[in-house]
PDB file of C-alpha atoms in Angstrom:
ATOM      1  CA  UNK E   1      62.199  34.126  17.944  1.00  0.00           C
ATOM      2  CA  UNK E   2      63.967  31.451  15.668  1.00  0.00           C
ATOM      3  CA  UNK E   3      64.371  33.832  13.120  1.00  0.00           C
ATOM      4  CA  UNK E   4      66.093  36.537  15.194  1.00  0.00           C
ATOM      5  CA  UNK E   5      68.580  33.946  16.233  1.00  0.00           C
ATOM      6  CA  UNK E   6      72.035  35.988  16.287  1.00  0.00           C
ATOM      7  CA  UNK E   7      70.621  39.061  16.730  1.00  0.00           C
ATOM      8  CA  UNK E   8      69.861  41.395  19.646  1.00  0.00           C
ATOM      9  CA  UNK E   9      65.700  42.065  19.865  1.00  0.00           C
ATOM     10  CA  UNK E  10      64.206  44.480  21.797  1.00  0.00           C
ATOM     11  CA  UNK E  11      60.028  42.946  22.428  1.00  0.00           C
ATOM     12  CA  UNK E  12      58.166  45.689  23.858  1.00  0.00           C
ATOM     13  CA  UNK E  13      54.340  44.706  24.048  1.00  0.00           C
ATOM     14  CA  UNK E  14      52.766  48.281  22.128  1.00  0.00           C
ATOM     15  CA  UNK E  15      49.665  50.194  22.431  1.00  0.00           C
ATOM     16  CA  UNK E  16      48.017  53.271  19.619  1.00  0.00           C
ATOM     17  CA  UNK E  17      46.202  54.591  22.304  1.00  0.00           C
ATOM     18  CA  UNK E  18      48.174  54.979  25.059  1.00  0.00           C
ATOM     19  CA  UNK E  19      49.822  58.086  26.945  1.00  0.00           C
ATOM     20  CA  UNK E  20      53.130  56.172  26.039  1.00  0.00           C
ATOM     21  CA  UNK E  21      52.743  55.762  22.729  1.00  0.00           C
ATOM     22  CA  UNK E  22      54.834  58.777  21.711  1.00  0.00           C
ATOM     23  CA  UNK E  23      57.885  55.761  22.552  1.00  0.00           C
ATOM     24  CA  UNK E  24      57.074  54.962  19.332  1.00  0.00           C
ATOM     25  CA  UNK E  25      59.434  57.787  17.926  1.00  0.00           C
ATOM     26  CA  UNK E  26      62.519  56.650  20.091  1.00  0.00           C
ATOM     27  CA  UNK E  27      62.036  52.973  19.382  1.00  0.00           C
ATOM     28  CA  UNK E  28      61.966  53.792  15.689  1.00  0.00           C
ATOM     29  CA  UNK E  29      65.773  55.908  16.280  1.00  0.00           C
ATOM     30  CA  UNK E  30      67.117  52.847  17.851  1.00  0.00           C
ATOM     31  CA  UNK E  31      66.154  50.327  15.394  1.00  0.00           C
ATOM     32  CA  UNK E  32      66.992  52.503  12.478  1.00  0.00           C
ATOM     33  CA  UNK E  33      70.530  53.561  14.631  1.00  0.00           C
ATOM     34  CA  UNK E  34      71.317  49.832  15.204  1.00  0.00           C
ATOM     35  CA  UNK E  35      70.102  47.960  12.534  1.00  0.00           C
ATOM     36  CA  UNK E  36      73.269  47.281  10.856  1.00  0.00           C
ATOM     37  CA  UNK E  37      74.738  45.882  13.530  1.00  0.00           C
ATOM     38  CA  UNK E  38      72.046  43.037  13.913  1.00  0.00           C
ATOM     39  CA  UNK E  39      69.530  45.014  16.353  1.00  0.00           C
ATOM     40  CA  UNK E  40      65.695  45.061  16.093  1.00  0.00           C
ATOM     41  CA  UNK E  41      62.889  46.127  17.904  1.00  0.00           C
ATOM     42  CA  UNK E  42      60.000  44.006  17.593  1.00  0.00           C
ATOM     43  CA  UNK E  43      56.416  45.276  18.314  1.00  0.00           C
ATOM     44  CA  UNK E  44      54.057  43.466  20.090  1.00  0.00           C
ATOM     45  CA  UNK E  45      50.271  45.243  20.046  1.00  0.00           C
ATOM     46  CA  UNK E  46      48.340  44.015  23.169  1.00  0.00           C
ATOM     47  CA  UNK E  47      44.642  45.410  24.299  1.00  0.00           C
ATOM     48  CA  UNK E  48      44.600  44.019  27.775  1.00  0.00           C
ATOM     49  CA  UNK E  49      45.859  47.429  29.295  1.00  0.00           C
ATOM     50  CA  UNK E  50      42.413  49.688  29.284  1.00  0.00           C
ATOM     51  CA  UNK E  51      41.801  48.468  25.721  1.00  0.00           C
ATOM     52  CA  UNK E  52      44.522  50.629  24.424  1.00  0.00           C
ATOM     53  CA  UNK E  53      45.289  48.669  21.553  1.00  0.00           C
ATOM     54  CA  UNK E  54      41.492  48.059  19.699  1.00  0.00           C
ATOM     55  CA  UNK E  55      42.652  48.266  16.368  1.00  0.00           C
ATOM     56  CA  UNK E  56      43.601  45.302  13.544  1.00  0.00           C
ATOM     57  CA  UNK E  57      46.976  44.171  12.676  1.00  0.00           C
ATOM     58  CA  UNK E  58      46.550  46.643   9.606  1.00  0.00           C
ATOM     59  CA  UNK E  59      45.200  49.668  11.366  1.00  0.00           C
ATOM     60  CA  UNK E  60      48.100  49.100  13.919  1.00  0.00           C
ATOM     61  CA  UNK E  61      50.461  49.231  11.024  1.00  0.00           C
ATOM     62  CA  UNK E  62      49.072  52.449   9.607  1.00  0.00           C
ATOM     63  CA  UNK E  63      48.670  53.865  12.651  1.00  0.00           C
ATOM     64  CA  UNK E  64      52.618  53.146  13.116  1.00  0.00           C
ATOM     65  CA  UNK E  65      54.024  54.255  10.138  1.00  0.00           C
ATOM     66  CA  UNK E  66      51.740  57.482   9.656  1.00  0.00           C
ATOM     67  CA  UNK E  67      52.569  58.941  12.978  1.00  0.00           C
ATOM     68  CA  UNK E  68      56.168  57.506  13.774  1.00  0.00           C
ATOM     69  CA  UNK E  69      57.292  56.401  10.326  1.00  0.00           C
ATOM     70  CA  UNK E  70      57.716  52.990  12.245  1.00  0.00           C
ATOM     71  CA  UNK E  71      59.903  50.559  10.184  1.00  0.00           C
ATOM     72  CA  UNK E  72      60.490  47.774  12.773  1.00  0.00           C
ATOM     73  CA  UNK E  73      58.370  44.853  12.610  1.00  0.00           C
ATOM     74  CA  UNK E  74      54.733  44.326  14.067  1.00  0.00           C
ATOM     75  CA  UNK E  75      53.327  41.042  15.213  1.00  0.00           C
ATOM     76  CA  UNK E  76      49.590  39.987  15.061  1.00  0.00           C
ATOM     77  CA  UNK E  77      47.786  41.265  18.472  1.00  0.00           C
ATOM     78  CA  UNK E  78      48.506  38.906  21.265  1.00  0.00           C
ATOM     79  CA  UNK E  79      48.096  38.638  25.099  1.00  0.00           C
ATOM     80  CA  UNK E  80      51.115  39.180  27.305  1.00  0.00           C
ATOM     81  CA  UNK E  81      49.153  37.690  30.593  1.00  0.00           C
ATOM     82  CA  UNK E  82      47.072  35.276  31.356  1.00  0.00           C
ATOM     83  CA  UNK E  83      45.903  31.903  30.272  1.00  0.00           C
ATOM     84  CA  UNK E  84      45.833  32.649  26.374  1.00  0.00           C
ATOM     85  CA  UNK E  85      49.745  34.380  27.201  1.00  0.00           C
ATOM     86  CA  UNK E  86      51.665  33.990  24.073  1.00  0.00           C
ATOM     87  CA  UNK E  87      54.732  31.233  24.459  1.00  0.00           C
ATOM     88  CA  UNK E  88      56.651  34.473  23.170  1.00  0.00           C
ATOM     89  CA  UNK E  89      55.563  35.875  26.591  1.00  0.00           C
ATOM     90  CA  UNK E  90      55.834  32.743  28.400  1.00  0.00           C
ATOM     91  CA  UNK E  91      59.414  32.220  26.870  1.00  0.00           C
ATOM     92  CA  UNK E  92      60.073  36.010  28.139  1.00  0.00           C
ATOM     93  CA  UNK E  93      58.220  36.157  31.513  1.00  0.00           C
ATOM     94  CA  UNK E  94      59.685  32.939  32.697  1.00  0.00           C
ATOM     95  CA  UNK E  95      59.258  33.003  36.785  1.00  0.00           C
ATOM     96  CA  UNK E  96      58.569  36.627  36.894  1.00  0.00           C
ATOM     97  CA  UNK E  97      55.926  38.769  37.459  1.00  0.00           C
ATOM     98  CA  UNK E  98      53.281  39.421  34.487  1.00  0.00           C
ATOM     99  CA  UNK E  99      53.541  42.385  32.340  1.00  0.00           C
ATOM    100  CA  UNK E 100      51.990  45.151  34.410  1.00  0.00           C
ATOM    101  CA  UNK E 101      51.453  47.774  31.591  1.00  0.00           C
ATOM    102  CA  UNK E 102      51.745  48.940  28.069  1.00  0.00           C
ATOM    103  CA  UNK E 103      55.436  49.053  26.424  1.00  0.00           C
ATOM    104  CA  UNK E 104      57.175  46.731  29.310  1.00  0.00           C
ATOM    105  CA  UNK E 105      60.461  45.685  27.364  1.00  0.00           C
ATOM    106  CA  UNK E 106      62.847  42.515  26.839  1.00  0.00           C
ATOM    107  CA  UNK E 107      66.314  42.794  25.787  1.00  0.00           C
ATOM    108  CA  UNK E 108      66.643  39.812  24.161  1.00  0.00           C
ATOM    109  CA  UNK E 109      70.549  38.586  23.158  1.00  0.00           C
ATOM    110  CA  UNK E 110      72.371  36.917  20.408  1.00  0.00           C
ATOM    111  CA  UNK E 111      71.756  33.996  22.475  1.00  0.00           C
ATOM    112  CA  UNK E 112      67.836  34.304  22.814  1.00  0.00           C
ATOM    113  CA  UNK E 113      68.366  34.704  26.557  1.00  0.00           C
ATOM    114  CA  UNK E 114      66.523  37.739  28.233  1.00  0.00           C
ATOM    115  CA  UNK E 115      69.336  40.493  29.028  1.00  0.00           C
ATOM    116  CA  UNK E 116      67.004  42.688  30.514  1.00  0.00           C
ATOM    117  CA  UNK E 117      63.464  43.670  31.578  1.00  0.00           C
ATOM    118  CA  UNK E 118      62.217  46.991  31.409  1.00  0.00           C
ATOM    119  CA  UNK E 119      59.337  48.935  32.762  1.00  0.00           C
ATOM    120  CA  UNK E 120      57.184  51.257  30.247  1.00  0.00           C
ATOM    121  CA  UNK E 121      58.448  54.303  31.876  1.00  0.00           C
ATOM    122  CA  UNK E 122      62.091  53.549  30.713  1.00  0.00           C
ATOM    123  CA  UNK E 123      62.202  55.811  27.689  1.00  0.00           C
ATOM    124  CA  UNK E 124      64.071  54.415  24.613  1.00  0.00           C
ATOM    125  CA  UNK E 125      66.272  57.264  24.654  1.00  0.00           C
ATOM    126  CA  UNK E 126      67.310  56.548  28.476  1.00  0.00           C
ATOM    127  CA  UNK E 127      71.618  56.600  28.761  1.00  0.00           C
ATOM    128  CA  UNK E 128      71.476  53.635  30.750  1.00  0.00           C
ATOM    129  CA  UNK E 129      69.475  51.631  28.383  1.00  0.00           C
ATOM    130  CA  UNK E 130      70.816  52.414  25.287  1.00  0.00           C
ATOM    131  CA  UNK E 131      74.259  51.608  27.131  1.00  0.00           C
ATOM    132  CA  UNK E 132      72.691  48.248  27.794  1.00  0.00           C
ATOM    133  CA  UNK E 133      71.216  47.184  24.184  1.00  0.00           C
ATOM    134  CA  UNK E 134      74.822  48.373  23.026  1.00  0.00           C
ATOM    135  CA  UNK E 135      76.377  46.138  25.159  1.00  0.00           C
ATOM    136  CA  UNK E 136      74.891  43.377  23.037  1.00  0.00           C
ATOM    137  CA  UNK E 137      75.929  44.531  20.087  1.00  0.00           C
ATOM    138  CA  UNK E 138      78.738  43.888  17.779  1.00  0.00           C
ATOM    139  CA  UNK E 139      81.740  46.199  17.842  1.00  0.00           C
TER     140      UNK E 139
END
């Protein structure tokens, strides 16, 4: 997360083959609606949710930009819980409870603290949550 230093992040753990994977269209308006003012989402596949996500990291990528014309970036596949839990997820989780389904979301800020934590049936589009990442943001 080094490299996002400064910036407001949005990590939301993804899935191709998932009943929530149209989110994919709204996470693709906000990144392309924010972007200039130092906002990102950042993509993070996972299979441990009912093998949703059995794909590589480049049929993941195709399967992103065909259907959503995804821009935003894509990490390798990683686990979210458990004893091989990414340190992103470790960093992110903290004391909490683990991630309890597909497209569970941090709002990360400027600061690389967590803002907020989001179930996967907060849409992207949600008022209240776009009222939070803009918070975040720049004037």
């Amino acid at each position: 997360m080094d490299r996002y230093r400064g910036h407001v992040v949005l990590v939301v753990n993804v899935a191709s083959r998932c009943g929530l994977t149209p989110q994919y269209a709204g996470l693709e308006t906000l990144h392309e609606k924010y972007a200039d003012r130092g906002f990102t989402v950042l993509g993070v596949p996972c299979n441990q949710f009912g093998g949703q996500e059995p794909g590589t990291a480049a049929d993941i990528e195709d399967f992103c930009q065909v259907n959503y014309g995804v821009t935003f970036p894509l990490t390798e596949k990683v686990d979210v819980n458990g004893a091989g839990r990414h340190p992103l997820y470790t960093a992110l989780v903290g004391d909490g409870p683990d991630i309890q389904w597909n497209f569970e979301k941090f709002l990360v800020g400027p600061d690389g603290a967590v803002a907020g934590r989001y179930g996967p049936q907060t849409e992207p589009e949600d008022g209240e949550f776009v009222a939070a990442v803009e918070k975040l943001l720049p004037r």
